[in-house]
Amino acid sequence: MDSLTQIVLGAAVGEAVLGKKIGNKAMLYGAIAGTIPDLDTFASFYTDTVTGLEIHRGFTHSVLFSVVFAPIFAWLVTRYEKYKDFRGWCWLFFLAFVTHPILDAHTTWGTQLFWPLNNRLAFKTIFVIDPLYTVPFLVFVILTMFQKKESLKRKKYNRLGLIISSSYLLLTFALKGVAFYQFKKQLKEQNIAYTQIETKPSPLNTILWTANVETEDAFYIGNYSFFDTKSIVFSRYNKNHFLINDLKDNPKMQRMIAISKGWYTISNNKDFLFYNDLRFGTLGLDYNNQDFVFSYQIHKYGNGSISFSEIPKNRTQAKKLLTDLWERIKGN
């Protein structure tokens, strides 16, 4: 999830653990702890693209990280804070650390919650930025801040924030189930034989959902809004995996394929090859849109090695996506 959401969650968790003891300091330390797991993003400045993608939401987003580093941070804080309850600080840091990846596990990218195991936990029920989750939660955290630490209202506001946000997360599973049923129904009616299907919410909401559908030689992407009255239109994207037949055995290519879980296409533009990660869709919802959210140019070198460089996005593409989303949410 985005940094603001993780700060809000961390603050609420910190308050739940030590708010009655140390007041707003509990929220401050919880907010700080809630952002620490995302420090793994700095690895991208010191590694190649593939390694940076592998590291993101890895060790720092695991239960092991929470268990190991919670007592370390608790010890550091008790060196200078007046409140010396080591156990209390341990719980604050552990819960602020571990709730971060648990929330991230609801997104498309997922987390290696049980690192060093390679499996990523990804429920794909919420987008990385969702105002319906964050805004009400933020309101209750702010209300909590302005209450005295012994106040019953303080406890009530913080608890309401945690309950409402958690209830919304549970609701997204039901919404995903409804969307999944509609996608399967439409695929059957349109005689599209598929091998697997994955559904996820579109950016910034849980009203419009996207399905990635795999067939033998292509992928289909379709969108469904709860306000739809017409059939779902699926865009077809040829896999074109044959374009990298000479690179299939390259270790870096194999790692990239593993990162995208096999949901990728290869495109050729002006003799340059591009690796498109389909899991995150396109920068626009028009039919057969070719601007993928995550697309990487493949660079070949004389010694047989390869590298990937991400294609940058611009404001025009982002503006188009937001416009398309608003129109599509209202139904087809």
Coordinates of C-alpha atoms in Angstrom, one line a residue:
M1 CA 0.0 0.0 0.0
D2 CA 1.0 3.7 -0.3
S3 CA 3.1 5.3 2.4
L4 CA 0.3 7.4 3.8
T5 CA -1.9 4.3 4.4
Q6 CA 1.0 2.4 6.1
I7 CA 1.6 5.5 8.3
V8 CA -2.0 5.6 9.3
L9 CA -2.1 1.9 10.0
G10 CA 1.1 2.0 12.0
A11 CA -0.1 4.9 14.0
A12 CA -3.4 3.2 14.9
V13 CA -1.5 0.0 15.9
G14 CA 0.9 2.0 18.0
E15 CA -2.0 3.7 19.7
A16 CA -3.7 0.4 20.4
V17 CA -0.6 -1.0 22.1
L18 CA 0.8 2.0 24.1
G19 CA -1.5 4.9 23.6
K20 CA -2.9 4.8 27.1
K21 CA 0.7 4.8 28.5
I22 CA 2.5 7.4 26.4
G23 CA -0.2 9.2 24.4
N24 CA 0.7 10.5 20.9
K25 CA 4.2 9.2 21.1
A26 CA 2.8 5.7 20.6
M27 CA 1.2 6.9 17.3
L28 CA 4.4 8.6 16.3
Y29 CA 6.5 5.5 16.8
G30 CA 3.9 3.3 15.2
A31 CA 3.8 5.5 12.2
I32 CA 7.6 5.4 11.8
A33 CA 7.6 1.6 12.3
G34 CA 4.8 1.2 9.7
T35 CA 7.1 2.7 7.0
I36 CA 10.3 0.9 7.8
P37 CA 9.5 -2.3 5.8
D38 CA 9.3 -0.2 2.6
L39 CA 13.0 0.9 3.0
D40 CA 13.7 -2.1 0.7
T41 CA 12.8 0.2 -2.2
F42 CA 16.2 1.8 -1.8
A43 CA 17.7 -1.4 -3.1
S44 CA 16.7 -0.4 -6.6
F45 CA 19.3 2.4 -6.6
Y46 CA 22.1 -0.1 -6.0
T47 CA 21.0 -3.2 -8.0
D48 CA 19.8 -4.1 -11.5
T49 CA 16.1 -4.0 -12.3
V50 CA 15.5 -7.7 -11.9
T51 CA 17.2 -7.9 -8.5
G52 CA 15.4 -4.8 -7.3
L53 CA 12.0 -6.3 -8.2
E54 CA 12.9 -9.5 -6.4
I55 CA 14.0 -7.7 -3.2
H56 CA 10.9 -5.5 -3.0
R57 CA 8.5 -6.8 -0.4
G58 CA 10.8 -9.6 0.5
F59 CA 12.7 -10.0 3.7
T60 CA 11.6 -6.6 5.2
H61 CA 8.0 -7.7 4.6
S62 CA 8.3 -11.0 6.5
V63 CA 7.3 -12.3 9.8
L64 CA 10.9 -13.1 10.4
F65 CA 11.9 -9.5 10.0
S66 CA 9.2 -8.4 12.5
V67 CA 10.4 -11.0 15.1
V68 CA 14.1 -10.2 14.7
F69 CA 14.0 -6.4 14.5
A70 CA 11.1 -5.6 17.0
P71 CA 13.3 -6.3 20.1
I72 CA 16.2 -4.4 18.5
F73 CA 14.2 -1.3 17.9
A74 CA 12.6 -1.7 21.4
W75 CA 16.0 -1.8 23.0
L76 CA 17.1 1.3 21.1
V77 CA 14.0 3.3 22.1
T78 CA 14.3 2.3 25.8
R79 CA 17.8 3.8 25.8
Y80 CA 16.5 7.4 25.6
E81 CA 12.7 7.3 26.2
K82 CA 11.3 7.7 29.8
Y83 CA 8.9 4.9 29.3
K84 CA 11.1 1.8 29.8
D85 CA 8.7 -1.1 29.4
F86 CA 10.8 -3.3 27.0
R87 CA 8.0 -5.7 26.4
G88 CA 5.5 -3.0 25.6
W89 CA 7.9 -1.5 23.0
C90 CA 8.5 -4.9 21.5
W91 CA 4.8 -5.4 20.9
L92 CA 4.4 -2.0 19.4
F93 CA 7.2 -2.5 16.9
F94 CA 6.3 -6.1 16.1
L95 CA 2.7 -5.4 15.4
A96 CA 3.5 -2.2 13.4
F97 CA 6.0 -4.2 11.4
V98 CA 3.9 -7.3 10.7
T99 CA 0.6 -5.5 9.9
H100 CA 2.4 -3.6 7.1
P101 CA 3.0 -6.8 5.0
I102 CA -0.3 -8.3 6.0
L103 CA -2.0 -5.3 4.4
D104 CA 0.3 -5.4 1.4
A105 CA -0.7 -9.0 0.9
H106 CA -4.1 -7.9 -0.2
T107 CA -2.6 -6.1 -3.3
T108 CA -1.6 -7.5 -6.7
W109 CA 2.2 -7.5 -6.0
G110 CA 1.8 -9.3 -2.7
T111 CA 4.5 -10.0 -0.1
Q112 CA 6.9 -12.8 0.9
L113 CA 5.3 -12.9 4.3
F114 CA 7.0 -16.2 5.1
W115 CA 10.4 -15.3 3.7
P116 CA 12.8 -17.1 3.1
L117 CA 10.1 -19.1 1.3
N118 CA 9.8 -17.8 -2.3
N119 CA 6.0 -17.8 -2.4
R120 CA 4.3 -14.4 -2.4
L121 CA 1.0 -14.0 -0.6
A122 CA -1.2 -11.9 -2.9
F123 CA -5.0 -11.8 -2.3
K124 CA -5.5 -9.1 -5.0
T125 CA -8.5 -7.6 -3.4
I126 CA -7.4 -4.0 -3.0
F127 CA -5.3 -1.5 -5.1
V128 CA -2.2 0.0 -3.6
I129 CA -4.0 3.3 -3.2
D130 CA -7.7 3.1 -2.1
P131 CA -9.3 6.2 -0.6
L132 CA -12.2 4.1 0.7
Y133 CA -9.8 2.3 3.0
T134 CA -7.4 5.2 3.9
V135 CA -9.6 8.3 4.3
P136 CA -12.0 7.0 7.0
F137 CA -9.1 5.4 8.8
L138 CA -7.1 8.7 8.7
V139 CA -10.1 10.7 10.0
F140 CA -10.4 8.4 13.1
V141 CA -6.6 8.6 13.7
I142 CA -6.7 12.4 13.6
L143 CA -9.7 12.4 16.0
T144 CA -7.8 10.1 18.3
M145 CA -4.8 12.4 18.4
F146 CA -6.8 15.3 19.9
Q147 CA -8.0 13.3 22.8
K148 CA -6.3 13.0 26.2
K149 CA -4.5 9.6 26.6
E150 CA -6.8 8.5 29.4
S151 CA -9.9 9.5 27.5
L152 CA -12.4 6.8 26.6
K153 CA -13.2 8.7 23.4
R154 CA -9.5 8.2 22.4
K155 CA -9.8 4.5 22.7
K156 CA -13.2 4.5 21.0
Y157 CA -12.0 6.5 17.9
N158 CA -8.9 4.4 17.4
R159 CA -10.9 1.2 17.7
L160 CA -13.5 2.4 15.2
G161 CA -10.8 3.2 12.7
L162 CA -9.3 -0.3 13.0
I163 CA -12.7 -2.0 12.9
I164 CA -14.0 0.0 9.8
S165 CA -10.8 -0.4 7.8
S166 CA -10.6 -4.1 8.6
S167 CA -14.2 -4.6 7.8
Y168 CA -13.7 -2.9 4.4
L169 CA -10.8 -5.3 3.7
L170 CA -13.1 -8.3 4.4
L171 CA -15.8 -6.8 2.1
T172 CA -13.3 -6.6 -0.8
F173 CA -13.1 -10.5 -0.7
A174 CA -16.9 -10.6 -1.3
L175 CA -16.7 -8.0 -4.1
K176 CA -13.9 -10.0 -5.7
G177 CA -16.0 -13.1 -5.6
V178 CA -18.9 -11.4 -7.3
A179 CA -16.6 -10.0 -10.0
F180 CA -15.0 -13.4 -10.5
Y181 CA -18.4 -15.0 -11.1
Q182 CA -19.3 -12.4 -13.7
F183 CA -16.0 -12.8 -15.6
K184 CA -16.4 -16.6 -15.7
K185 CA -20.0 -16.3 -16.9
Q186 CA -19.0 -13.9 -19.7
L187 CA -16.1 -16.1 -20.8
K188 CA -18.4 -19.1 -21.1
E189 CA -21.0 -17.1 -23.0
Q190 CA -18.3 -15.8 -25.4
N191 CA -16.8 -19.3 -25.9
I192 CA -13.3 -18.2 -24.7
A193 CA -11.5 -21.4 -23.5
Y194 CA -9.0 -20.5 -20.9
T195 CA -6.4 -22.2 -18.7
Q196 CA -6.4 -19.7 -15.8
I197 CA -8.0 -16.5 -14.7
E198 CA -7.0 -13.9 -12.1
T199 CA -9.1 -10.9 -10.9
K200 CA -8.0 -7.7 -9.2
P201 CA -9.5 -4.3 -8.5
S202 CA -8.7 -1.4 -10.9
P203 CA -6.8 1.6 -9.5
L204 CA -8.3 3.7 -6.6
N205 CA -11.5 1.7 -6.2
T206 CA -13.2 -1.7 -5.7
I207 CA -16.2 -1.0 -8.0
L208 CA -14.4 -1.7 -11.2
W209 CA -12.5 -5.0 -11.5
T210 CA -10.1 -6.4 -14.0
A211 CA -9.5 -10.0 -15.2
N212 CA -6.4 -11.4 -16.7
V213 CA -7.3 -14.5 -18.7
E214 CA -4.7 -17.0 -20.1
T215 CA -5.4 -19.1 -23.2
E216 CA -3.0 -21.3 -25.1
D217 CA -1.4 -18.6 -27.2
A218 CA -2.7 -15.3 -25.8
F219 CA -3.9 -13.4 -22.8
Y220 CA -7.2 -11.5 -22.6
I221 CA -7.9 -8.5 -20.3
G222 CA -11.4 -7.5 -19.4
N223 CA -13.1 -5.0 -17.1
Y224 CA -16.3 -5.3 -15.1
S225 CA -18.1 -2.6 -13.1
F226 CA -20.9 -3.3 -10.7
F227 CA -22.9 -0.8 -12.7
D228 CA -22.4 -2.6 -16.0
T229 CA -25.5 -3.4 -18.2
K230 CA -23.8 -4.8 -21.2
S231 CA -21.4 -7.7 -21.9
I232 CA -17.7 -7.5 -20.9
V233 CA -15.4 -6.7 -23.8
F234 CA -12.1 -8.6 -23.6
S235 CA -8.9 -7.3 -25.3
R236 CA -6.6 -9.9 -26.8
Y237 CA -2.8 -9.8 -26.4
N238 CA -0.7 -12.4 -28.2
K239 CA 1.9 -13.9 -26.0
N240 CA 4.7 -13.8 -28.6
H241 CA 6.9 -15.8 -26.3
F242 CA 8.7 -17.2 -29.4
L243 CA 10.4 -13.8 -29.7
I244 CA 12.6 -14.7 -26.8
N245 CA 13.2 -18.4 -27.6
D246 CA 17.0 -17.6 -27.7
L247 CA 16.8 -16.1 -24.2
K248 CA 14.5 -18.6 -22.4
D249 CA 17.5 -20.3 -20.8
N250 CA 19.1 -17.0 -19.7
P251 CA 19.0 -16.9 -15.8
K252 CA 17.9 -13.2 -15.7
M253 CA 15.1 -13.9 -18.1
Q254 CA 14.0 -16.9 -16.0
R255 CA 14.0 -14.7 -12.9
M256 CA 11.9 -12.1 -14.7
I257 CA 9.4 -14.7 -15.8
A258 CA 9.2 -16.0 -12.2
I259 CA 8.6 -12.4 -10.9
S260 CA 5.6 -11.9 -13.2
K261 CA 4.3 -15.5 -12.5
G262 CA 4.2 -16.1 -16.3
W263 CA 1.8 -13.3 -17.0
Y264 CA 3.8 -11.5 -19.6
T265 CA 3.8 -10.8 -23.4
I266 CA 6.7 -9.8 -25.6
S267 CA 6.4 -7.0 -28.1
N268 CA 8.6 -5.9 -30.9
N269 CA 8.9 -2.2 -31.8
K270 CA 11.5 -0.8 -34.2
D271 CA 13.6 -3.9 -33.7
F272 CA 13.6 -3.5 -29.9
L273 CA 12.1 -6.2 -27.7
F274 CA 9.9 -5.3 -24.7
Y275 CA 8.8 -7.4 -21.8
N276 CA 5.3 -6.5 -20.6
D277 CA 4.1 -7.5 -17.2
L278 CA 0.3 -8.1 -17.6
R279 CA -0.5 -8.3 -13.9
F280 CA -0.9 -4.6 -13.6
G281 CA -2.8 -3.9 -16.7
T282 CA -2.6 -0.9 -19.1
L283 CA -2.4 2.8 -18.8
G284 CA -5.9 3.3 -20.2
L285 CA -9.0 1.2 -20.6
D286 CA -9.7 1.6 -24.4
Y287 CA -9.8 -1.6 -26.5
N288 CA -6.4 -3.3 -27.1
N289 CA -4.5 -0.5 -25.3
Q290 CA -0.7 -1.2 -25.7
D291 CA 0.6 1.1 -23.0
F292 CA 1.3 -1.3 -20.2
V293 CA 1.8 -0.1 -16.6
F294 CA 5.0 -2.1 -16.3
S295 CA 7.0 -2.6 -19.5
Y296 CA 10.7 -3.2 -19.8
Q297 CA 13.0 -2.9 -22.8
I298 CA 15.2 -6.0 -23.1
H299 CA 18.9 -5.1 -23.8
K300 CA 21.1 -7.8 -25.4
Y301 CA 24.9 -7.8 -25.1
G302 CA 27.6 -9.4 -27.1
N303 CA 28.7 -11.7 -24.3
G304 CA 25.2 -13.3 -24.1
S305 CA 24.1 -11.3 -21.0
I306 CA 20.9 -9.3 -20.9
S307 CA 19.4 -6.5 -18.8
F308 CA 16.0 -4.8 -18.4
S309 CA 15.1 -1.1 -18.2
E310 CA 11.7 0.1 -17.2
I311 CA 9.8 2.3 -19.7
P312 CA 9.0 5.5 -17.8
K313 CA 5.4 6.8 -17.5
N314 CA 4.3 10.4 -18.0
R315 CA 1.5 12.6 -16.7
T316 CA -0.5 12.4 -19.9
Q317 CA -0.8 8.6 -19.5
A318 CA -1.7 9.0 -15.9
K319 CA -4.4 11.6 -16.7
K320 CA -5.8 9.4 -19.4
L321 CA -6.0 6.4 -17.1
L322 CA -7.9 8.4 -14.4
T323 CA -10.3 9.7 -17.1
D324 CA -10.9 6.2 -18.4
L325 CA -11.4 4.8 -14.9
W326 CA -14.0 7.4 -14.0
E327 CA -16.0 6.8 -17.2
R328 CA -15.7 3.0 -17.0
I329 CA -16.7 2.8 -13.3
K330 CA -20.1 4.3 -14.2
G331 CA -20.8 1.2 -16.4
N332 CA -20.5 0.2 -20.0

